[in-house]
Coordinates of C-alpha atoms and ligand atoms in Angstrom, one line a residue:
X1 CA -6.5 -0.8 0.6
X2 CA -4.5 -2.5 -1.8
X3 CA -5.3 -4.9 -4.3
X4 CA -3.4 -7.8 -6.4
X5 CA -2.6 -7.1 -10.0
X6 CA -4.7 -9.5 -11.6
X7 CA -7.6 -8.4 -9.8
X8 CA -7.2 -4.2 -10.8
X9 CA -7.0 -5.7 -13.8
X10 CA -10.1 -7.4 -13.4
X11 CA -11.7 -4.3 -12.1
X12 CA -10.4 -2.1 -15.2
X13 CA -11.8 -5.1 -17.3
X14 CA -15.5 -4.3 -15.7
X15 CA -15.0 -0.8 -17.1
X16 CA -13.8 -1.9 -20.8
X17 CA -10.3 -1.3 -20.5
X18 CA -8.0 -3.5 -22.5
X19 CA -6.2 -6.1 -20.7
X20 CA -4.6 -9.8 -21.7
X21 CA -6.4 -13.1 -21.0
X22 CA -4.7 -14.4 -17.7
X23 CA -5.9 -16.8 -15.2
X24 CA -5.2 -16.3 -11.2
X25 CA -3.5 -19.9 -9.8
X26 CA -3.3 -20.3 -5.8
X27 CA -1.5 -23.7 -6.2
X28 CA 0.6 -25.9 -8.2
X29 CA -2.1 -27.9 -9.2
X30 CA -3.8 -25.2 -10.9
X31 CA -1.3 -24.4 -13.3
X32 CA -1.4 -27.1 -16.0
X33 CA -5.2 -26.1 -16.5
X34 CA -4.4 -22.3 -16.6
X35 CA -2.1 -22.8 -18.9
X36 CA -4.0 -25.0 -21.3
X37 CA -6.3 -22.6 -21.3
X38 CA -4.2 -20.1 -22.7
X39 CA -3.6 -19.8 -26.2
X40 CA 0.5 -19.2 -26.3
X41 CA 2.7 -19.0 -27.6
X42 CA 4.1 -16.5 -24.9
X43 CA 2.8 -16.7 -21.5
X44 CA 3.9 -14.6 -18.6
X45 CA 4.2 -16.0 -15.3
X46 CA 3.6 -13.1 -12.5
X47 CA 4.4 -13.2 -8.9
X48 CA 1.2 -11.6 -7.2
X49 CA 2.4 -10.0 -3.8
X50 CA 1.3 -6.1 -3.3
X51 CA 5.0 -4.6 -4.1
X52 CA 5.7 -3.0 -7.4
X53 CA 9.3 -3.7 -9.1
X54 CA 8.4 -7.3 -9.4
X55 CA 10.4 -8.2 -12.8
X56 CA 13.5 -6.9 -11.1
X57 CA 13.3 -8.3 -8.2
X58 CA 14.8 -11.7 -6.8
X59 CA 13.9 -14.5 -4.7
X60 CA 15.7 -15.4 -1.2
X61 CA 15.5 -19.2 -2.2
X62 CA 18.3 -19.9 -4.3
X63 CA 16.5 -22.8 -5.8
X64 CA 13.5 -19.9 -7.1
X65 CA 16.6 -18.9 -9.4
X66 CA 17.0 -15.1 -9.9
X67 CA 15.1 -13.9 -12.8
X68 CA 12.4 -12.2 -11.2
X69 CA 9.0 -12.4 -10.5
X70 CA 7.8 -11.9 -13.5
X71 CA 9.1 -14.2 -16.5
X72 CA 8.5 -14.8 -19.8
X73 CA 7.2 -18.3 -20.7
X74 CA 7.8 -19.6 -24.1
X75 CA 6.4 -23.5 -23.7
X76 CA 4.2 -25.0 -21.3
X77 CA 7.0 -26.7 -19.3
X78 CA 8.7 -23.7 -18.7
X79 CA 5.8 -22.1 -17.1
X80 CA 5.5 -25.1 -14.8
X81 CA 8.5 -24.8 -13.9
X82 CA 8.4 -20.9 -13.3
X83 CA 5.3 -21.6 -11.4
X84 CA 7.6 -24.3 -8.9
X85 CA 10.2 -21.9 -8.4
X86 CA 7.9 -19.1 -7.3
X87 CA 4.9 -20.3 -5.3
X88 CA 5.5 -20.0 -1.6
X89 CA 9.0 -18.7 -1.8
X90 CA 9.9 -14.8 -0.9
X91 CA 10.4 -12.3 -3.8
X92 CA 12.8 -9.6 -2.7
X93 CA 11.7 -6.1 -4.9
X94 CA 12.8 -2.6 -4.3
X95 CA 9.6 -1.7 -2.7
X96 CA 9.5 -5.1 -0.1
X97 CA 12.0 -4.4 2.1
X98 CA 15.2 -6.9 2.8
X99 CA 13.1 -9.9 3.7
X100 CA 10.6 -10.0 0.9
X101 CA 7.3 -11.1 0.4
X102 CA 6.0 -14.7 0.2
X103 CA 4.4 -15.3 -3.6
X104 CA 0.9 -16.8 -2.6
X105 CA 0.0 -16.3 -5.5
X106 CA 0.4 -16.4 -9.5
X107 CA -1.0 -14.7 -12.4
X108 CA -0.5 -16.5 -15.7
X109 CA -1.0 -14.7 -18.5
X110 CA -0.7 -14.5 -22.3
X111 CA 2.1 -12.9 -23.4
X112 CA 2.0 -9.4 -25.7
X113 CA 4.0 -8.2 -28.6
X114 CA 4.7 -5.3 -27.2
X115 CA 6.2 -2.7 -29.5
X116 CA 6.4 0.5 -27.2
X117 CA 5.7 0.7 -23.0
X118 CA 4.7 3.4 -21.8
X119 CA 3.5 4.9 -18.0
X120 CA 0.0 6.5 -17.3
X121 CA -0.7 6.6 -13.4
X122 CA -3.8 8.1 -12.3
X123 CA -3.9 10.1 -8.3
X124 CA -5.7 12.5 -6.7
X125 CA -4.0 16.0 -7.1
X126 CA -4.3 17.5 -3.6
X127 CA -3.1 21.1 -4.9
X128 CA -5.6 21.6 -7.9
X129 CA -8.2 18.7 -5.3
X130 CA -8.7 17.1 -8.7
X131 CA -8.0 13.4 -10.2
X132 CA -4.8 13.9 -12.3
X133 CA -3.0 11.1 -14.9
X134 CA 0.3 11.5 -15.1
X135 CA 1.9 9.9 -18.2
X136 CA 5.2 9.2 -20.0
X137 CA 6.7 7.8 -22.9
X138 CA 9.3 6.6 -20.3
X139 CA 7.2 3.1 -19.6
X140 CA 8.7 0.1 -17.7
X141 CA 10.7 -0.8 -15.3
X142 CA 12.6 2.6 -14.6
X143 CA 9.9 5.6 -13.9
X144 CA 11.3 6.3 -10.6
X145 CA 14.7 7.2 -12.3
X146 CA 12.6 8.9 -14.8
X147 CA 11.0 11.1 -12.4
X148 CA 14.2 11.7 -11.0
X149 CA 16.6 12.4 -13.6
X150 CA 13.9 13.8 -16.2
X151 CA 10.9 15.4 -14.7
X152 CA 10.3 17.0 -18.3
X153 CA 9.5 13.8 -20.1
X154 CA 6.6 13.4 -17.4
X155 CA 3.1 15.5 -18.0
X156 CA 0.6 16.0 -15.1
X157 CA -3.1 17.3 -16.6
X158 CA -6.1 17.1 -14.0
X159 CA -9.1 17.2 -14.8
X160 CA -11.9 19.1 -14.1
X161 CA -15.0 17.1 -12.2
X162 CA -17.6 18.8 -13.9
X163 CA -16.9 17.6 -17.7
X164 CA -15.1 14.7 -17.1
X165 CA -12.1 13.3 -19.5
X166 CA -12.3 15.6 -22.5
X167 CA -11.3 15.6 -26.4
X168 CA -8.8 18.3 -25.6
X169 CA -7.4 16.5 -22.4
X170 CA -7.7 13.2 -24.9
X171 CA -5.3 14.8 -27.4
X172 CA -2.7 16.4 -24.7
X173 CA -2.2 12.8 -23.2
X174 CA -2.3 11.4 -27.0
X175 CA 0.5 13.8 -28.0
X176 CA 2.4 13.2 -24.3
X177 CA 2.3 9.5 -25.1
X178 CA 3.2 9.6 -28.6
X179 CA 0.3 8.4 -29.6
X180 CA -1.4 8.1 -33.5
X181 CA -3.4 6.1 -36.0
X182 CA -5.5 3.3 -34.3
X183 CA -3.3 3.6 -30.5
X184 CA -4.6 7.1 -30.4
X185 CA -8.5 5.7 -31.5
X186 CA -7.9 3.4 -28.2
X187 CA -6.7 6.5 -26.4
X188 CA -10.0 8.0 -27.0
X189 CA -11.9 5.3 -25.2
X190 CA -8.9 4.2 -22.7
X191 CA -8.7 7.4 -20.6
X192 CA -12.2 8.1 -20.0
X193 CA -12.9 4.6 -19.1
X194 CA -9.9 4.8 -16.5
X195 CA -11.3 7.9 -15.0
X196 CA -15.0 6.2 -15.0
X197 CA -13.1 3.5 -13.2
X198 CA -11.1 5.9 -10.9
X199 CA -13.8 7.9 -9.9
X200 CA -16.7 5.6 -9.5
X201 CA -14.8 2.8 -7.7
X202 CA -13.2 5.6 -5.2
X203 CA -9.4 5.0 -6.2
X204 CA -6.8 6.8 -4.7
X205 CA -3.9 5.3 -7.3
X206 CA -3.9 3.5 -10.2
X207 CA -0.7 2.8 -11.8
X208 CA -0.4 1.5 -15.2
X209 CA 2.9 0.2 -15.6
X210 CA 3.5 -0.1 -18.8
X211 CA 0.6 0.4 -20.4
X212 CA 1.7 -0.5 -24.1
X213 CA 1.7 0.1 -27.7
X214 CA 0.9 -3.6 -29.3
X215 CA 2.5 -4.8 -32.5
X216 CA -0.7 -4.8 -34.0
X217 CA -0.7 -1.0 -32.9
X218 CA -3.5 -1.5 -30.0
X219 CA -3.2 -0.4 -26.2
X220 CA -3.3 -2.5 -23.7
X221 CA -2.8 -2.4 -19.9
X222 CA 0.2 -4.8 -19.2
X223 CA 0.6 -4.2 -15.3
X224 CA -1.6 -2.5 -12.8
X225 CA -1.7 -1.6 -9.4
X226 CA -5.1 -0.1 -7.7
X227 CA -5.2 1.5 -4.3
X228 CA -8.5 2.6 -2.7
X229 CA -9.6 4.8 -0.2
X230 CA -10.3 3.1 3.2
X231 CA -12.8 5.3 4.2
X232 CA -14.9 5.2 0.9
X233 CA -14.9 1.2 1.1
X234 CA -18.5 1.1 2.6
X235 CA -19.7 1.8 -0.8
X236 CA -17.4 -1.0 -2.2
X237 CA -18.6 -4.1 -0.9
X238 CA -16.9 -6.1 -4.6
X239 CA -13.8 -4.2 -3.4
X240 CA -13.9 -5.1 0.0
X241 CA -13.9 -9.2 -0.8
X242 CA -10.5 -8.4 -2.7
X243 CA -8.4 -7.9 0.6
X244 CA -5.8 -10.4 1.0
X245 CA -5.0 -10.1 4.3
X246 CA -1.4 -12.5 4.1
X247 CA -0.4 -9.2 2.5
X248 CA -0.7 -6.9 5.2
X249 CA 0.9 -6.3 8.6
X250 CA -1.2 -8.5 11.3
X251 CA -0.8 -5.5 13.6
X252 CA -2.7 -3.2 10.9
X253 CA -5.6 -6.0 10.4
X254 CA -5.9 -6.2 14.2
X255 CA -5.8 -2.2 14.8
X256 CA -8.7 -1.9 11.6
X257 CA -10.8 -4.1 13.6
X258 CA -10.6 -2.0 16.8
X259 CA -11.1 0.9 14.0
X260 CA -7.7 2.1 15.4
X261 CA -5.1 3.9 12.9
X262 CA -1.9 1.6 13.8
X263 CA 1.3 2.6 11.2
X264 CA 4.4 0.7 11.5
X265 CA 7.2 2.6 11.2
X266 CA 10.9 1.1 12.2
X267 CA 12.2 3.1 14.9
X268 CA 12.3 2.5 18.3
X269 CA 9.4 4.5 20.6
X270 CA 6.2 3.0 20.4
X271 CA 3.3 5.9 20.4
X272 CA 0.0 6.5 21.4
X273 CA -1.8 9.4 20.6
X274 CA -5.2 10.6 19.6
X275 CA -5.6 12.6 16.5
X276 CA -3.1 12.8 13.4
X277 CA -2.0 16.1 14.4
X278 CA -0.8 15.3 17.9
X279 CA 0.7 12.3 16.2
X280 CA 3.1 14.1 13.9
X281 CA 3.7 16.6 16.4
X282 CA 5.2 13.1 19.1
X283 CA 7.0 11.8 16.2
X284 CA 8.8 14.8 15.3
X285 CA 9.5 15.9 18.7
X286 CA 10.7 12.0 19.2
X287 CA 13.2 12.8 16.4
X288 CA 14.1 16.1 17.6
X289 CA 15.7 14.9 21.1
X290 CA 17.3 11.9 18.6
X291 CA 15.6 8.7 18.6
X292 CA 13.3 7.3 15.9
X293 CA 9.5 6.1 16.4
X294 CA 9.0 2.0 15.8
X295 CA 4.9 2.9 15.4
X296 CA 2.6 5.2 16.2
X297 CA -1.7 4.1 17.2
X298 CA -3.6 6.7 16.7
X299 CA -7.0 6.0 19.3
X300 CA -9.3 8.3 17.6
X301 CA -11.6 10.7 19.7
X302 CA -13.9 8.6 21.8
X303 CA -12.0 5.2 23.3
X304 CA -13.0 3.5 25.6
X305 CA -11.2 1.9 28.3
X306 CA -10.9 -1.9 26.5
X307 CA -10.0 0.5 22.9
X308 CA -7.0 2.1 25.0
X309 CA -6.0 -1.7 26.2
X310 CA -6.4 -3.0 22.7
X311 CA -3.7 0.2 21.6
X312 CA -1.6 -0.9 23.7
X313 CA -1.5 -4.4 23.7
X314 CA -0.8 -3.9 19.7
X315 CA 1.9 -1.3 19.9
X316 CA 3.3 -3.8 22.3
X317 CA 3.4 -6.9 19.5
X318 CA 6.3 -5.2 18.0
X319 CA 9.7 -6.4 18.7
X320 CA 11.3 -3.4 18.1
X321 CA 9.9 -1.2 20.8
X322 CA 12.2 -0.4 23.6
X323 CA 10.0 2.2 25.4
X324 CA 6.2 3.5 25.0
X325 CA 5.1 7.0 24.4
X326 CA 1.6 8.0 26.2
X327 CA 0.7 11.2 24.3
X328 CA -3.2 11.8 24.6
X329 CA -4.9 14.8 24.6
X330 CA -8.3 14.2 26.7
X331 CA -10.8 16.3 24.8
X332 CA -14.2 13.9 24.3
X333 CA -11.9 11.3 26.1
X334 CA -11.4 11.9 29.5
X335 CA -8.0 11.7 30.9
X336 CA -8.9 9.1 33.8
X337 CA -10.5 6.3 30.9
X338 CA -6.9 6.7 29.1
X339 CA -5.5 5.9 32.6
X340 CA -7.9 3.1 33.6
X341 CA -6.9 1.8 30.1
X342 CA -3.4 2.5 30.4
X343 CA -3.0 0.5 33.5
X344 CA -5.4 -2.8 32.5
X345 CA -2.7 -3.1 29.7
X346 CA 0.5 -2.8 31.1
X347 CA -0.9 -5.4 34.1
X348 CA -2.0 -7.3 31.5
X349 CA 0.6 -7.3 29.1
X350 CA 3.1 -7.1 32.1
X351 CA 5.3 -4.7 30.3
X352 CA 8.9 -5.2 30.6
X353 CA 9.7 -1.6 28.6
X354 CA 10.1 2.1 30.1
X355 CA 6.5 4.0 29.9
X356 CA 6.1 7.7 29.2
X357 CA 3.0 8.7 30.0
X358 CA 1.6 12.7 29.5
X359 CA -1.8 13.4 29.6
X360 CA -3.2 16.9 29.4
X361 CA -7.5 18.0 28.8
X362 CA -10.4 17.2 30.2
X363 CA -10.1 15.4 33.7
X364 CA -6.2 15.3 33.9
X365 CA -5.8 15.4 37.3
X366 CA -7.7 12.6 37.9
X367 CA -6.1 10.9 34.8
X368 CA -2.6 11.5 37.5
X369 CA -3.5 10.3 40.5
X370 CA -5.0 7.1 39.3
X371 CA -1.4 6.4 37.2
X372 CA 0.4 7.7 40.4
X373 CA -1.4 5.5 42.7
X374 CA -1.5 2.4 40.7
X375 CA 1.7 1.2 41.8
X376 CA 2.6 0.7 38.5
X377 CA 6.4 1.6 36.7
X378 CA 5.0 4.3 34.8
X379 CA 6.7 7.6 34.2
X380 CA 4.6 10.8 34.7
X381 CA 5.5 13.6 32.2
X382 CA 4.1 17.3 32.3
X383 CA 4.0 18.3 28.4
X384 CA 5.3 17.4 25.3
X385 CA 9.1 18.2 25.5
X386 CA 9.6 16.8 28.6
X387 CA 7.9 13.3 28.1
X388 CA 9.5 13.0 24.7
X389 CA 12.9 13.8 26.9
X390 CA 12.2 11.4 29.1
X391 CA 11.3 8.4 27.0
X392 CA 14.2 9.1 24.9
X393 CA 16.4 9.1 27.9
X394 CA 15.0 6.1 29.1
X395 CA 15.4 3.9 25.9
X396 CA 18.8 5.3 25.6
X397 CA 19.4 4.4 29.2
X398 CA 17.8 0.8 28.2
Ligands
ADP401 P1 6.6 -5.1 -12.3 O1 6.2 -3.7 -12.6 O2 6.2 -5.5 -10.9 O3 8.0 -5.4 -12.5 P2 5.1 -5.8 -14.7 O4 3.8 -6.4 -14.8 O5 5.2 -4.3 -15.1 O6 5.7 -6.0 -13.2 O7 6.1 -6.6 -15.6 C1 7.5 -6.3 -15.9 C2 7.8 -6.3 -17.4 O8 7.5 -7.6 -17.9 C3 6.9 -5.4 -18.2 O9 7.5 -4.1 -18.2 C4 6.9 -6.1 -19.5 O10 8.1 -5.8 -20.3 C5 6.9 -7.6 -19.2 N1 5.6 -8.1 -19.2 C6 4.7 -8.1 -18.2 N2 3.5 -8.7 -18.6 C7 3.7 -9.1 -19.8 C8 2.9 -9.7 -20.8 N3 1.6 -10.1 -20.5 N4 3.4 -10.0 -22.1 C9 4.6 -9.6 -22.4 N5 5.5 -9.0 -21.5 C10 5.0 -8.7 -20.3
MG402 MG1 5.1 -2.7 -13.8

C-alpha cells in the first residue's frame, strides 16, 4: 500500500525524523489559511498524487502551465495561484503513464535552503533477507540515470536485525553521503530513527528523495515516498486510514475486497489462475506463442463459486481484453466449483470475448462435462500449451 508524501512524512515525523512545516489542503479554500500559517518566505507548493518525478513532470491542462508539480512559491499570491493551476487537473510524470494522474491534493510547505541533496532509500534486501539503505551523494531529480550510468556513486549496506543501525554502519553512510560537522551529528540520529520507522511500521520502501544538507548545515527529509507491506497492514490500523483509494485502480480496490490478487498489466489476454506460480507460468507461455496479457486474477486456494464469478466479472471490467484465459489448477478447489463459477459469470456478464478454459486436479472431469454441457461458447483446452495456443489464436482471429 502506498501512501501520499505529506503523510510518510508525517509518519517519519512520529519517529523524530526531520521534516519542514507543511500543511495538507484538499481544496481551494484551504489554501489562504495554509499559507498564513506558514512562516515564508519560500513556500513549496506540491502536487500529492502517488507517482514520483513530480517536479518534472507537466500537466495536460494547458491552463495548469508547465512547470511541474512541484513549485517554488516566493509570495503568497503566487502560491494561490500555483494551488489554481494544480487542484483537480492531471499531472503527467515519468512514472504516471501518458494520461496522468488527477492532483486531489496539495501539500504546501515551507521552503528549505538547501545547500546539497542527496538520496537515501531504504528496501528489503531479498539476497542478504535484510533491510538495506541505499544512499548517494547523487540526490534529486536524476537517481534513475544515476543508477544507470554510475552504479559506483551508489552504496548498498544492510543491516543486521540483531544490533540494529550501528556506529560503524552510521559512519559508512556518513562517509557515502559526504557527510561532517553537525550534518554527520544528525546522521547519527537520522538513520536509526528511519530504520525504527522501517521496521516497526512494516515498510517495504522508503525513498528519501533528496534528503538534504540545509544551509544552516542540518538534515532534513525534503520528499518521501513510503510503501507498506499489504499483508503486514493488520498490525497497522494508523496506516490503514491513510489509503486514498482515488489513487488506485478501482479494479484492484474491488479484487482486495474479494481478497483476490487482481494486477493490471496492458496486454491483451485476461487471466485467471490460482497461485503466483501458475500465474507466471500463463503469462509467460501467453508471451511465448506472441500475445501480451491485459491482467492476470489470481483466485487464491479456496474460492468459492460467487469468488470465481467476482474474478471474472473484474477481469472482464477491462477494456482491453479481447479474450479470457481459464488456467486453474483444482487442488483444495475442485474443478466443478471453478466451472459452476465460470459459467454464472459468463451468463451473467454475457461475454462477448473468446474463452479459454483448462482445468486440470482434483475433480476435472466433472469440472468438463459441466463446461461442455452448459451450452455455453466456451473453449475446452487440455494443458497449458494448447489453451495458451488456442486463446492466442482466437484473439488474433478476433
Ligand atoms: P519529486 O521527486 O516528485 O519531483 P520532490 O519533493 O523531490 O518531488 O521535489 C522536487 C524538487 O523540488 C526537490 O529536488 C527540491 O529541489 C525541490 N523542493 C521540494 N520541496 C522543497 C522545499 N520544501 N523547499 C525547497 N525546495 C524543495
Ligand atoms: Mg523527490
Amino acid at each position: 500500500m502506498n501512501i501520499h508524501e505529506y503523510q510518510a512524512k508525517a509518519v517519519l515525523k512520529s519517529f523524530g525524523a526531520p521534516v519542514a512545516d507543511g500543511v495538507p489542503v484538499l481544496s481551494l479554500d484551504d489554501v489562504q489559511k495554509a499559507v498564513d500559517s506558514l512562516p515564508g518566505p519560500l513556500w513549496v507548493v506540491k502536487s500529492q498524487i502517488h507517482a514520483g518525478g513530480r517536479g518534472k513532470g507537466k500537466f495536460v491542462e494547458a491552463e495548469a502551465g508547465e512547470k511541474g508539480g512541484v513549485r517554488l512559491a516566493f509570495s503568497k499570491e503566487d502560491v494561490m495561484t500555483y494551488a489554481k493551476q494544480m487542484l483537480g487537473n492531471h499531472l503527467v510524470t515519468a512514472q504516471t503513464g501518458a494520461d496522468g494522474k488527477q492532483v486531489n491534493r496539495l501539500y504546501i510547505e515551507d521552503g528549505a535552503d538547501i545547500d546539497r541533496e542527496l538520496y537515501l532509500s531504504m528496501l528489503v534486501d531479498r539476497s542478504t533477507s535484510r533491510v538495506a539503505f541505499m544512499v548517494s551523494t547523487e540526490g534529486g531529480m536524476d537517481i534513475e540515470q544515476v543508477a544507470h550510468d554510475t552504479p559506483e556513486k551508489i552504496l548498498t549496506l544492510s543491516i543486521d536485525p540483531e544490533t540494529g543501525v550501528t556506529d560503524a554502519d552510521i559512519a559508512k553512510l556518513n562517509e557515502a553521503l559526504k557527510l561532517e560537522g553537525t550534518a554527520a551529528e544528525d546522521g547519527k540520529t537520522l538513520f536509526p530513527i528511519l530504520y525504527k520507522a522501517f521496521t516497526e511500521k512494516d515498510m517495504s520502501l522508503l525513498e528519501v528523495n533528496p534528503l538534504i544538507v540545509m544551509e544552516n548545515g542540518h538534515l532534513r527529509v525534503l520528499d518521501a515516498k513510503v510503501s507498506f507491506d499489504g499483508n503486514a497492514l493488520f498490525r497497522h490500523p494508523d496506516i490503514v486510514d491513510l489509503r486514498d483509494k482515488t489513487e488506485e485502480d478501482e479494479k484492484e480496490i474491488e479484487a482486495s475486497e474479494w481478497d483476490l490478487a487482481y494486477i493490471a498489466l496492458d496486454g491483451t489476454i485476461g487471466c485467471m489462475v490460482n497461485g503466483a506460480g501458475l500465474a507466471m507460468a500463463t503469462m509467460d507461455i501467453i508471451k511465448l506463442y506472441g500475445e501480451e496479457p491485459a491482467n492476470f486474477c489470481d483466485v487464491g486456494g479456496g474460492a468459492g463459486k460467487e469468488k470465481v464469478a467476482a474474478a471474472f466479472k473484474i477481469i472482464m471490467k477491462d477494456p482491453n481484453v479481447k479474450g479470457i484465459l481459464v488456467n486453474i489448477f483444482g487442488g483444495i478447489m475442485k474443478c466443478d466449483v471453478i466451472a459452476e463459477g465460470v459459467i454464472a459469470a459468463v451468463k451473467e456478464t454475457n461475454l462477448a470475448v473468446p474463452l479459454v478454459v483448462r482445468l486440470e486436479g482434483t475433480n476435472v472431469d466433472l469440472g468438463k462435462k459441466i463446461i461442455a454441457e452448459s451450452g455455453l461458447n466456451v473453449i475446452p483446452a487440455d494443458d497449458l500449451d494448447d489453451a495458451a495456443q488456442k486463446i492466442v489464436n482466437a484473439v488474433k482471429g478476433a
